[in-house]
PDB file of C-alpha atoms in Angstrom:
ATOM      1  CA  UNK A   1     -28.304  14.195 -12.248  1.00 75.00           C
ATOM      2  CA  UNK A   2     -28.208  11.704 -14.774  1.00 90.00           C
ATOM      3  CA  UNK A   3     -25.469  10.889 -17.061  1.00 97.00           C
ATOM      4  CA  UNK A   4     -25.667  10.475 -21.245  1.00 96.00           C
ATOM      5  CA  UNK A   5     -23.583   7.388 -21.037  1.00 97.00           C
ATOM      6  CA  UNK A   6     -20.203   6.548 -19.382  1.00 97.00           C
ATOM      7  CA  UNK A   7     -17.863   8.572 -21.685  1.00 95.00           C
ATOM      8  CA  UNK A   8     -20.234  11.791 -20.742  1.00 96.00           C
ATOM      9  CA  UNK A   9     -19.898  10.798 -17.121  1.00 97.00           C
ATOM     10  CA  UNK A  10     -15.752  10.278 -17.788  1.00 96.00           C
ATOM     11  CA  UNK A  11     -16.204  13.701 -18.784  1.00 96.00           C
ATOM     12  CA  UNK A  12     -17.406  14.866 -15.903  1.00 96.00           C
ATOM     13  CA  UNK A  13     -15.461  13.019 -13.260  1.00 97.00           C
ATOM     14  CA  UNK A  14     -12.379  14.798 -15.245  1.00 96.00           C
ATOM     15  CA  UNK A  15     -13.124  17.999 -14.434  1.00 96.00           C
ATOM     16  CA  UNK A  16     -12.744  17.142 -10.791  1.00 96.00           C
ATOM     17  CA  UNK A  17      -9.163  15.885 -10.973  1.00 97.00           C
ATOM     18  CA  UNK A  18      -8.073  18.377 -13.251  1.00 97.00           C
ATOM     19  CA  UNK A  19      -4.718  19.328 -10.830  1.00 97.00           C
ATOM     20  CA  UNK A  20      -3.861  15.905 -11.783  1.00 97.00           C
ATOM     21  CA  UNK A  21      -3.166  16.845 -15.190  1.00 95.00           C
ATOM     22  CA  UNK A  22       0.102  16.425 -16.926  1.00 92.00           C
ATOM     23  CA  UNK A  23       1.651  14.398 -13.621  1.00 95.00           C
ATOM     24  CA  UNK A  24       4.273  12.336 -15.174  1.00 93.00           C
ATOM     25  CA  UNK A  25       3.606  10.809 -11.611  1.00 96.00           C
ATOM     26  CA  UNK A  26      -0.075  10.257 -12.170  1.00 96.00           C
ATOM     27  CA  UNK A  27      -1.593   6.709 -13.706  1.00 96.00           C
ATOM     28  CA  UNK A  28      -5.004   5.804 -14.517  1.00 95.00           C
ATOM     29  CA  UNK A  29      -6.198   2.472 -13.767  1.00 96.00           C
ATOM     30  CA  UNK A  30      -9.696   1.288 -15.212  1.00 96.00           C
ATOM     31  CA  UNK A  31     -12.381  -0.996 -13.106  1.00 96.00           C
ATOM     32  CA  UNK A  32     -12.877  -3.146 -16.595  1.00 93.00           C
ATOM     33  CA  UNK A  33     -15.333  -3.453 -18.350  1.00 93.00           C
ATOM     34  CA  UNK A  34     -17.548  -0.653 -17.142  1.00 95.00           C
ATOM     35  CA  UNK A  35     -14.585   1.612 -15.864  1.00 96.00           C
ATOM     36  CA  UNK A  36     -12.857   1.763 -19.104  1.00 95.00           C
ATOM     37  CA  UNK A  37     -14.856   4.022 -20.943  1.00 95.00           C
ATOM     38  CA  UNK A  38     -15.231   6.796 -18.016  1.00 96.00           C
ATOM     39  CA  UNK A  39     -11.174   5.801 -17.367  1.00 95.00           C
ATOM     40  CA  UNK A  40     -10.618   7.014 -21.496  1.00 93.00           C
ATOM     41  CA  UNK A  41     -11.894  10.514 -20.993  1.00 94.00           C
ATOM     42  CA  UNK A  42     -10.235  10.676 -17.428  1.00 95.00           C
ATOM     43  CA  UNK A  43      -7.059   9.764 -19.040  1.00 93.00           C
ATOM     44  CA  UNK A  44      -7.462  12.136 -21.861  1.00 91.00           C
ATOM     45  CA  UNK A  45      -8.479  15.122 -20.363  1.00 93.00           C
ATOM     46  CA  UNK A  46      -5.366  14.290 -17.151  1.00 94.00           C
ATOM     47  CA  UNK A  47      -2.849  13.308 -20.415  1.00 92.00           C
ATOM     48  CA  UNK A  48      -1.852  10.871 -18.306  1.00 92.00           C
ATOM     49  CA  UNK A  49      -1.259   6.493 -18.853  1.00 91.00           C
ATOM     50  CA  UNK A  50      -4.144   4.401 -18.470  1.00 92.00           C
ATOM     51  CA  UNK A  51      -4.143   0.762 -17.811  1.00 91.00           C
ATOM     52  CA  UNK A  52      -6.067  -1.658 -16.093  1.00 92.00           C
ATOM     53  CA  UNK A  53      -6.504  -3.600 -12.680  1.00 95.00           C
ATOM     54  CA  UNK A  54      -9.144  -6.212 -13.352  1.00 94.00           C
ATOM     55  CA  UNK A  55     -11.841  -7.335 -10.678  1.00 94.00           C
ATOM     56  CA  UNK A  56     -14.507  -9.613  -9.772  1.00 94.00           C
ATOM     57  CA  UNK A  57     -17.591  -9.391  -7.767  1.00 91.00           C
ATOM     58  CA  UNK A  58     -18.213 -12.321  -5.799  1.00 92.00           C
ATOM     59  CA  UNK A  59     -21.764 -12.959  -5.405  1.00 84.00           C
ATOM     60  CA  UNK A  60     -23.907 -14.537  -3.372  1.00 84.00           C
ATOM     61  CA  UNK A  61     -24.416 -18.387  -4.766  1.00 85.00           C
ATOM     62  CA  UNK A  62     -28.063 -18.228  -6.433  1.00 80.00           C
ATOM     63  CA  UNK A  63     -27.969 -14.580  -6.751  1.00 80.00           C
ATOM     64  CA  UNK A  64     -24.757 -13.210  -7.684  1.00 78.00           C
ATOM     65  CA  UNK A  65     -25.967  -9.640  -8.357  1.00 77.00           C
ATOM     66  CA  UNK A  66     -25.679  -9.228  -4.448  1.00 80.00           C
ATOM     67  CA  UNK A  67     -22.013  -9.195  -3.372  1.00 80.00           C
ATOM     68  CA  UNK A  68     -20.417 -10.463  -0.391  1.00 85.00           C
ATOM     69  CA  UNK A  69     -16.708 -10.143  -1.937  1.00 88.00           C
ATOM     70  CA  UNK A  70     -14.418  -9.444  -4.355  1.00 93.00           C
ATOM     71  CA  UNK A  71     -10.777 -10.306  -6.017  1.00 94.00           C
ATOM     72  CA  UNK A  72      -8.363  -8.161  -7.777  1.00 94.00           C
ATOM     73  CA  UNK A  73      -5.263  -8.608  -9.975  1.00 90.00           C
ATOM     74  CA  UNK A  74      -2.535  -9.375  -7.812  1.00 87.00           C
ATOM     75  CA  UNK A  75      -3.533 -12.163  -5.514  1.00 88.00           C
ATOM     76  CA  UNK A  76      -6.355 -10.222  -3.722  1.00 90.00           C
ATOM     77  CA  UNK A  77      -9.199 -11.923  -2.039  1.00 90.00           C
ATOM     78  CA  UNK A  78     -11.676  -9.832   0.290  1.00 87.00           C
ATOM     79  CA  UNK A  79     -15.340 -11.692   1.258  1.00 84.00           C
ATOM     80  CA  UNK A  80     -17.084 -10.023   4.030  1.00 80.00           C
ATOM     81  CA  UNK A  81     -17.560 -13.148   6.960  1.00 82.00           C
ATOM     82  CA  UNK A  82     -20.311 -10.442   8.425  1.00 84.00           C
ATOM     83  CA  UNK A  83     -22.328 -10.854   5.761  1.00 81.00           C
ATOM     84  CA  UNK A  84     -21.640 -14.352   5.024  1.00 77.00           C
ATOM     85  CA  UNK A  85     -22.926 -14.785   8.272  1.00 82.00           C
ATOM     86  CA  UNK A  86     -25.885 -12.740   8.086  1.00 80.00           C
ATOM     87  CA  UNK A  87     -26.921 -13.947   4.973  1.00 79.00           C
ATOM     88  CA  UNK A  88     -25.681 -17.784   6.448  1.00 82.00           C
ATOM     89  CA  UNK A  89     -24.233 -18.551   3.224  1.00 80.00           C
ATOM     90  CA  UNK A  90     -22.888 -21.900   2.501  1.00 81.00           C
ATOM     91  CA  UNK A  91     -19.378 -21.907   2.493  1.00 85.00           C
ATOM     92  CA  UNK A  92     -18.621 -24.577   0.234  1.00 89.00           C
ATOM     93  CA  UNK A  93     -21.185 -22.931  -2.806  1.00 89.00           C
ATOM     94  CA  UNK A  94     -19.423 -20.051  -1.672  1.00 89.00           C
ATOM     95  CA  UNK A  95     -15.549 -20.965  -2.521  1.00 89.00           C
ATOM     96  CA  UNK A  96     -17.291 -22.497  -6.040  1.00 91.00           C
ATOM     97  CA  UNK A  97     -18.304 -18.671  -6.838  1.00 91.00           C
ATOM     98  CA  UNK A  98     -14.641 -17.557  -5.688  1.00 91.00           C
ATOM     99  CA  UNK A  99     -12.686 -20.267  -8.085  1.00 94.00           C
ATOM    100  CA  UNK A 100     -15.115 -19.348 -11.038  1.00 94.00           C
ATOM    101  CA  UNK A 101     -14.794 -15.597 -10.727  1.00 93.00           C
ATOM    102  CA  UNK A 102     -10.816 -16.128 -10.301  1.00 94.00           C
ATOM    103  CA  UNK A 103     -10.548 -18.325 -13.744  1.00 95.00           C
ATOM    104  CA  UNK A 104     -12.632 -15.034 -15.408  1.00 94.00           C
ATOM    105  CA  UNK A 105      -9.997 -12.723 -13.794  1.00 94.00           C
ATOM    106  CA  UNK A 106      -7.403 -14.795 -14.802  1.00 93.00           C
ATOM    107  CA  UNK A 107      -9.216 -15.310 -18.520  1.00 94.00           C
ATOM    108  CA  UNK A 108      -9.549 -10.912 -18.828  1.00 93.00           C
ATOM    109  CA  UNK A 109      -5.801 -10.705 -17.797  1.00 91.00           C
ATOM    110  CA  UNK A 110      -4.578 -11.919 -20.585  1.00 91.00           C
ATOM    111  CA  UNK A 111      -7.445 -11.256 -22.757  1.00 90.00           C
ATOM    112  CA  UNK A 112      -6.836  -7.082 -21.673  1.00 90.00           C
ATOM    113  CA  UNK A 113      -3.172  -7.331 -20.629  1.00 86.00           C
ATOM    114  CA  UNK A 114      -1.539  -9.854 -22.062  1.00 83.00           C
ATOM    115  CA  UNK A 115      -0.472 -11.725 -19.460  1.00 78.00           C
ATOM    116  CA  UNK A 116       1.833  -8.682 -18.013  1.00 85.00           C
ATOM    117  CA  UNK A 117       2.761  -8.181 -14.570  1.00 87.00           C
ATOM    118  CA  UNK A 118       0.772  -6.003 -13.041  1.00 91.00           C
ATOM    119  CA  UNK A 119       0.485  -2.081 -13.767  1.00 92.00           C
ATOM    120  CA  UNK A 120       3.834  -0.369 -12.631  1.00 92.00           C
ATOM    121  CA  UNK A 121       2.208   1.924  -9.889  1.00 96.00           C
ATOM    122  CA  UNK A 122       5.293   2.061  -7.242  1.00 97.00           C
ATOM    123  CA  UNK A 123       5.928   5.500  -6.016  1.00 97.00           C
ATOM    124  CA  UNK A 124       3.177   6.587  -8.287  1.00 97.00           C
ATOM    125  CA  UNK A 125      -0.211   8.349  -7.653  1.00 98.00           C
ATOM    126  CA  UNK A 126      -2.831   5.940  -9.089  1.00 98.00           C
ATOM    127  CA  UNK A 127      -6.030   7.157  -9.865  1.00 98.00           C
ATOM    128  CA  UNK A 128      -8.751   4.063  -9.802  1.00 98.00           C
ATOM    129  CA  UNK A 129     -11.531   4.836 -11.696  1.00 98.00           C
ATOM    130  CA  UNK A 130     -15.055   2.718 -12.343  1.00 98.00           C
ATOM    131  CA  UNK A 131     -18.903   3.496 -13.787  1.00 97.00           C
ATOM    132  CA  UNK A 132     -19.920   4.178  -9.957  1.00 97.00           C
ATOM    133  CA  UNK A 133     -19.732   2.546  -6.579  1.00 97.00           C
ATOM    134  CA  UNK A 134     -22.303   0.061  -4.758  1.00 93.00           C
ATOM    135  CA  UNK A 135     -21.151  -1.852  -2.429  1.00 91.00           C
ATOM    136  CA  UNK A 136     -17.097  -0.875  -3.368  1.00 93.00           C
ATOM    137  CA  UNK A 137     -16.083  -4.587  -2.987  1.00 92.00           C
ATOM    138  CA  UNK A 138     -14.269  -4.462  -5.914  1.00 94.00           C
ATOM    139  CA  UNK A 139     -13.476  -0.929  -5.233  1.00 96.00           C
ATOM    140  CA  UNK A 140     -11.722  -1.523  -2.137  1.00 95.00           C
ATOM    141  CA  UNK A 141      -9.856  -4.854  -3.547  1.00 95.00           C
ATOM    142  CA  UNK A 142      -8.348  -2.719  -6.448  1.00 96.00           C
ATOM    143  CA  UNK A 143      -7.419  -0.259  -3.938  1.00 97.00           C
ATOM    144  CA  UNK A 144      -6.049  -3.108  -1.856  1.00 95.00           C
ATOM    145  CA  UNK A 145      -3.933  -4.380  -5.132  1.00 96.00           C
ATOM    146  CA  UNK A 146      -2.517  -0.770  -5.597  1.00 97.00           C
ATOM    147  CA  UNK A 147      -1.264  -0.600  -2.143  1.00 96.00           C
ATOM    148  CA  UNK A 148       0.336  -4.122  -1.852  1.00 95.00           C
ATOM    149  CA  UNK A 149       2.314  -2.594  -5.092  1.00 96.00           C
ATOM    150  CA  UNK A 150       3.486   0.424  -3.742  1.00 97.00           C
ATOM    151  CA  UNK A 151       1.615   3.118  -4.834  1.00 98.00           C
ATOM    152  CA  UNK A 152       2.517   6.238  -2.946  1.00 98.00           C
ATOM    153  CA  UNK A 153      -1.275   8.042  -3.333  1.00 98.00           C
ATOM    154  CA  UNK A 154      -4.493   6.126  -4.493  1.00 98.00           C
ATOM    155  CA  UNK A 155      -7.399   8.699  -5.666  1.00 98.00           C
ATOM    156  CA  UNK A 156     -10.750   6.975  -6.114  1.00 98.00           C
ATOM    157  CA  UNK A 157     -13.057   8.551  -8.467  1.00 98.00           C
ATOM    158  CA  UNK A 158     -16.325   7.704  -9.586  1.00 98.00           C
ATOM    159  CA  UNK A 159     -19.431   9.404 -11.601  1.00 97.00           C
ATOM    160  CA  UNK A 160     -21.798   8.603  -8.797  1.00 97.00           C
ATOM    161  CA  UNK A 161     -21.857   6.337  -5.821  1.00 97.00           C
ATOM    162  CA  UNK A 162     -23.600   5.161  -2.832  1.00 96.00           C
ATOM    163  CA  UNK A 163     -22.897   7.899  -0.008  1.00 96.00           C
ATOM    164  CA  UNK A 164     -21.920   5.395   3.044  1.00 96.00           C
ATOM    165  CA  UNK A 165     -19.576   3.611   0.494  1.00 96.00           C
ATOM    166  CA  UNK A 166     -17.712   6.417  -0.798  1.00 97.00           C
ATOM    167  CA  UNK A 167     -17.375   7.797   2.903  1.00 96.00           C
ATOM    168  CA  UNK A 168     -15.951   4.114   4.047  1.00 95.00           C
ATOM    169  CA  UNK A 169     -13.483   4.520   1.177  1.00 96.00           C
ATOM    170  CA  UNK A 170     -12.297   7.862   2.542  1.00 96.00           C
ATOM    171  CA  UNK A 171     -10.592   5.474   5.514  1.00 95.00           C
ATOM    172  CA  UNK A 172      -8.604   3.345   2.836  1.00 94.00           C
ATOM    173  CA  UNK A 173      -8.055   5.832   0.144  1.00 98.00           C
ATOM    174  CA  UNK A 174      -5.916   9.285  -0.221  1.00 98.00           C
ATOM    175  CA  UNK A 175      -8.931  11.021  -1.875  1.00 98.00           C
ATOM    176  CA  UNK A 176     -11.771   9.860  -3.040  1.00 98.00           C
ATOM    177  CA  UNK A 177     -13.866  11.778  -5.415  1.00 98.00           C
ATOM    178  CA  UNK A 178     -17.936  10.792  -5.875  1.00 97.00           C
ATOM    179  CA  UNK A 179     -18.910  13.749  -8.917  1.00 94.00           C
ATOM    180  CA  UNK A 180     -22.770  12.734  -7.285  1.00 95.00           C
ATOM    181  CA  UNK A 181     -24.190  10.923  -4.671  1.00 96.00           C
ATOM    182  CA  UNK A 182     -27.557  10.703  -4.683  1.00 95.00           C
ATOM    183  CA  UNK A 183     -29.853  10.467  -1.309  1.00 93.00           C
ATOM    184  CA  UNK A 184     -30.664   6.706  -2.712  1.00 93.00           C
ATOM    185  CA  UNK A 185     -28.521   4.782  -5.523  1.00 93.00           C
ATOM    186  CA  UNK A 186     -31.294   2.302  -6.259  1.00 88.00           C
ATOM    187  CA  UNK A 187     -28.424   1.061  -8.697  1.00 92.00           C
ATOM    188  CA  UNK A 188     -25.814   2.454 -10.906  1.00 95.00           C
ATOM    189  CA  UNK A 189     -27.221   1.624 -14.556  1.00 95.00           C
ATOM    190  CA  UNK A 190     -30.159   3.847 -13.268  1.00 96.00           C
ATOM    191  CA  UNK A 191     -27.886   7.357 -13.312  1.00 96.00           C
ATOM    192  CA  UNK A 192     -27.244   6.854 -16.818  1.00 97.00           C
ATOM    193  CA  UNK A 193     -29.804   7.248 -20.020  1.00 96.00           C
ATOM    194  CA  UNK A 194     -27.266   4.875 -21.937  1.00 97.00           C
ATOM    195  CA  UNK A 195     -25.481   1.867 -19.306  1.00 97.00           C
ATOM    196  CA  UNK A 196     -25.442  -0.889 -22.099  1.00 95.00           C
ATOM    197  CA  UNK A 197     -22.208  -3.492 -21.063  1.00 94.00           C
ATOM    198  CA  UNK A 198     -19.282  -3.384 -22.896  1.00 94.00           C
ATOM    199  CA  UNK A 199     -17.931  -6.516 -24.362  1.00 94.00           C
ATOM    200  CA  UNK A 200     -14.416  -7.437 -23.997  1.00 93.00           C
ATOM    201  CA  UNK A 201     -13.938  -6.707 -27.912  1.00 92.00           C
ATOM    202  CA  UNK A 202     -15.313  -2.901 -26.920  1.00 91.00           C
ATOM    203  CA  UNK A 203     -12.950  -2.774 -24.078  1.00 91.00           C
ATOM    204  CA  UNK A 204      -9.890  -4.126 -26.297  1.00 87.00           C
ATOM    205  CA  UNK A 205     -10.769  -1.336 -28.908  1.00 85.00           C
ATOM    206  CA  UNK A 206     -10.864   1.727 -26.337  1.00 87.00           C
ATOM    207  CA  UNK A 207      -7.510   0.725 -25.358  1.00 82.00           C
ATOM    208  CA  UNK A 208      -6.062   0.249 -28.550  1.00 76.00           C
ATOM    209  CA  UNK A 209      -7.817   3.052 -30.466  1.00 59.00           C
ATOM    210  CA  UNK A 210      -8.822   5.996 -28.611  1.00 51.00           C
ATOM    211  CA  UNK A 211      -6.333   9.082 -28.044  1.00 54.00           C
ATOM    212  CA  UNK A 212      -6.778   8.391 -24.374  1.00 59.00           C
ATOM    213  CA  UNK A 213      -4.417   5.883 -24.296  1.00 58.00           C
ATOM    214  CA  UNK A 214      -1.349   6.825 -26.269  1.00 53.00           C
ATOM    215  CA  UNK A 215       1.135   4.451 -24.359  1.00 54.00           C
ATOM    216  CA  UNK A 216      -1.269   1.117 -25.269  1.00 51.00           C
ATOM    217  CA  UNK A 217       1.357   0.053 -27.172  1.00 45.00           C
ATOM    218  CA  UNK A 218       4.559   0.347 -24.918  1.00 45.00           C
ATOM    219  CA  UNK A 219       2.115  -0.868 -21.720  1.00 47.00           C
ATOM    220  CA  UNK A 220       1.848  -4.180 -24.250  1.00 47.00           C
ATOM    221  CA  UNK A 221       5.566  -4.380 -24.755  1.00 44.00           C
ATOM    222  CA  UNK A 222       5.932  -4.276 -20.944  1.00 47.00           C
ATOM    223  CA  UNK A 223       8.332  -0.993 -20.988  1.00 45.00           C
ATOM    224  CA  UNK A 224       7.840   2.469 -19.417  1.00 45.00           C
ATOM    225  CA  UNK A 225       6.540   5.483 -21.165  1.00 42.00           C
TER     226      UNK A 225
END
């Protein structure tokens, strides 16, 4: 299976949550950048909220495509000391990485939200949705941030993703839905024809002009729908 591009694959993934739809419990919370688009048709098809819960990778100093880590609005901070060890990363290059991807965390929070709180997910199911799932650092941080704010469910849900990382999610999360899992990822960009990065002036026009996010505007303002 291979997807058109990430609003096809948002598509998709929707069809799979569809008892979710019309929940005034239910809130859908974008991975930016990649998540937002697939997060749009989720919300649309759901007619539920969508907002954000921004993360960062942290990669390996000198290669940062490989992660060892990962932060998330809200204070979280996850690095794996297995593979820190394995890998016997330097520890001081290391905590550089960490306070650069914080200030770009900090940077897309109030480039995205504004500088709001975060999302207002207590007592609500969340449903955390991204392009697909490698490693699921920053999976499992956002997931970590939903908790720590008192989400009563957390769904995961994905286009495709790497089979041992969507089962170790299964441990952390209420439900986690993976529409494909291929026998070997290889990577995520290579299950979709189109996987071209969003720029954050993209990302600020899905959220402002698309019908899948009708409450933009009073998520801005900081009140309730």
């Amino acid at each position: 299976m291979h997807f058109t591009d990430r609003f096809q694959a948002g598509r998709f993934i929707a069809s799979k949550l569809l008892g979710y739809q019309e929940d005034r419990d239910v809130i859908v919370l974008a991975l930016p950048r990649g998540g937002v688009p697939v997060a749009c048709e989720v919300a649309t098809t759901l007619r539920v909220p969508l907002d954000l819960v921004v993360v960062r990778k942290i990669g390996v100093p000198g290669n940062r495509e490989l992660g060892v880590g990962a932060l998330a609005s809200g204070g979280i901070e996850y690095v794996s000391d297995e593979d820190i060890d394995l890998l016997r990363i330097d520890k001081l290059a290391l905590r550089e990485v960490v306070e650069e991807e914080r200030a770009e965390l900090l940077r897309r929070e109030r480039r995205f939200r504004h500088g709001l709180p975060f999302p207002a997910v207590k007592g609500k199911t969340v449903i955390l949705v991204d392009d697909g799932l490698a490693t699921g650092f920053t999976m499992g941080a956002a997931l970590q941030a939903v908790r720590n704010h008192g989400a009563a469910r957390v769904v995961v849900a994905v286009p495709v993703g790497a089979r041992a990382t969507c089962d170790a999610l299964r441990a952390d999360a209420d439900e986690v839905v993976c529409a494909y899992v291929p026998a070997s990822l290889e990577s995520i960009g290579h299950w979709y024809a189109d996987f071209t990065q969003l720029t954050d002036v993209e990302v600020e026009s899905l959220l402002r002009d698309r019908a899948c996010n009708p409450t933009f505007e009073l998520i801005m303002a900081g009140t309730e729908p």
